[in-house]
JSON list of C-alpha atoms in Angstrom, two decimals:
[
{"chain": "A", "resi": 317, "resn": "UNK", "atom": "CA", "xyz": [-139.32, 82.93, -15.87]},
{"chain": "A", "resi": 318, "resn": "UNK", "atom": "CA", "xyz": [-138.63, 81.73, -19.47]},
{"chain": "A", "resi": 319, "resn": "UNK", "atom": "CA", "xyz": [-135.16, 81.93, -20.84]},
{"chain": "A", "resi": 320, "resn": "UNK", "atom": "CA", "xyz": [-135.32, 83.56, -24.40]},
{"chain": "A", "resi": 321, "resn": "UNK", "atom": "CA", "xyz": [-131.59, 82.99, -25.18]},
{"chain": "A", "resi": 322, "resn": "UNK", "atom": "CA", "xyz": [-130.90, 81.05, -28.42]},
{"chain": "A", "resi": 323, "resn": "UNK", "atom": "CA", "xyz": [-127.83, 79.27, -28.97]},
{"chain": "A", "resi": 324, "resn": "UNK", "atom": "CA", "xyz": [-126.32, 77.67, -32.15]},
{"chain": "A", "resi": 325, "resn": "UNK", "atom": "CA", "xyz": [-123.88, 74.97, -32.43]},
{"chain": "A", "resi": 326, "resn": "UNK", "atom": "CA", "xyz": [-121.58, 75.34, -35.29]},
{"chain": "A", "resi": 327, "resn": "UNK", "atom": "CA", "xyz": [-118.62, 73.01, -36.76]},
{"chain": "A", "resi": 328, "resn": "UNK", "atom": "CA", "xyz": [-115.60, 74.43, -38.31]},
{"chain": "A", "resi": 329, "resn": "UNK", "atom": "CA", "xyz": [-113.58, 71.93, -40.25]},
{"chain": "A", "resi": 330, "resn": "UNK", "atom": "CA", "xyz": [-110.08, 73.28, -40.75]},
{"chain": "A", "resi": 331, "resn": "UNK", "atom": "CA", "xyz": [-106.95, 71.59, -41.79]},
{"chain": "A", "resi": 332, "resn": "UNK", "atom": "CA", "xyz": [-105.58, 70.44, -38.53]},
{"chain": "A", "resi": 333, "resn": "UNK", "atom": "CA", "xyz": [-108.35, 70.74, -36.13]},
{"chain": "A", "resi": 334, "resn": "UNK", "atom": "CA", "xyz": [-112.17, 70.67, -36.15]},
{"chain": "A", "resi": 335, "resn": "UNK", "atom": "CA", "xyz": [-113.81, 73.17, -33.69]},
{"chain": "A", "resi": 336, "resn": "UNK", "atom": "CA", "xyz": [-117.18, 72.70, -32.22]},
{"chain": "A", "resi": 337, "resn": "UNK", "atom": "CA", "xyz": [-118.41, 76.28, -31.63]},
{"chain": "A", "resi": 338, "resn": "UNK", "atom": "CA", "xyz": [-121.25, 77.53, -29.49]},
{"chain": "A", "resi": 339, "resn": "UNK", "atom": "CA", "xyz": [-122.63, 80.90, -30.72]},
{"chain": "A", "resi": 340, "resn": "UNK", "atom": "CA", "xyz": [-124.97, 83.03, -28.48]},
{"chain": "A", "resi": 341, "resn": "UNK", "atom": "CA", "xyz": [-127.93, 84.29, -30.83]},
{"chain": "A", "resi": 342, "resn": "UNK", "atom": "CA", "xyz": [-128.51, 87.51, -28.65]},
{"chain": "A", "resi": 343, "resn": "UNK", "atom": "CA", "xyz": [-124.95, 88.87, -28.36]},
{"chain": "A", "resi": 344, "resn": "UNK", "atom": "CA", "xyz": [-123.25, 86.95, -31.38]},
{"chain": "A", "resi": 345, "resn": "UNK", "atom": "CA", "xyz": [-120.47, 85.92, -28.76]},
{"chain": "A", "resi": 346, "resn": "UNK", "atom": "CA", "xyz": [-118.65, 82.65, -29.82]},
{"chain": "A", "resi": 347, "resn": "UNK", "atom": "CA", "xyz": [-116.73, 80.18, -27.78]},
{"chain": "A", "resi": 348, "resn": "UNK", "atom": "CA", "xyz": [-115.07, 76.97, -28.69]},
{"chain": "A", "resi": 349, "resn": "UNK", "atom": "CA", "xyz": [-116.63, 74.12, -26.88]},
{"chain": "A", "resi": 350, "resn": "UNK", "atom": "CA", "xyz": [-114.37, 71.52, -28.18]},
{"chain": "A", "resi": 351, "resn": "UNK", "atom": "CA", "xyz": [-111.29, 71.32, -30.44]},
{"chain": "A", "resi": 352, "resn": "UNK", "atom": "CA", "xyz": [-110.92, 67.76, -32.01]},
{"chain": "A", "resi": 353, "resn": "UNK", "atom": "CA", "xyz": [-107.54, 67.05, -33.84]},
{"chain": "A", "resi": 354, "resn": "UNK", "atom": "CA", "xyz": [-108.21, 65.57, -37.16]},
{"chain": "A", "resi": 355, "resn": "UNK", "atom": "CA", "xyz": [-106.91, 62.23, -38.06]},
{"chain": "A", "resi": 356, "resn": "UNK", "atom": "CA", "xyz": [-106.42, 60.46, -41.43]},
{"chain": "A", "resi": 357, "resn": "UNK", "atom": "CA", "xyz": [-109.56, 58.44, -40.51]},
{"chain": "A", "resi": 358, "resn": "UNK", "atom": "CA", "xyz": [-112.61, 60.76, -40.89]},
{"chain": "A", "resi": 359, "resn": "UNK", "atom": "CA", "xyz": [-114.63, 61.51, -37.85]},
{"chain": "A", "resi": 360, "resn": "UNK", "atom": "CA", "xyz": [-118.07, 59.88, -38.31]},
{"chain": "A", "resi": 361, "resn": "UNK", "atom": "CA", "xyz": [-119.59, 60.77, -34.98]},
{"chain": "A", "resi": 362, "resn": "UNK", "atom": "CA", "xyz": [-118.72, 62.35, -31.85]},
{"chain": "A", "resi": 363, "resn": "UNK", "atom": "CA", "xyz": [-120.37, 63.54, -28.55]},
{"chain": "A", "resi": 364, "resn": "UNK", "atom": "CA", "xyz": [-121.01, 66.85, -27.29]},
{"chain": "A", "resi": 365, "resn": "UNK", "atom": "CA", "xyz": [-121.47, 65.62, -23.85]}
]
């Protein structure tokens, strides 16, 4: 059986935190996968694992 769900990963860069958000394409439901605290040094790379 094929799974027809579609998910989108979005990154919301805020003042204090950077949120990695997962959006369900069928329902529009959103959930925060990871909340990263911002540091003076910019985030160049991070893992979703």
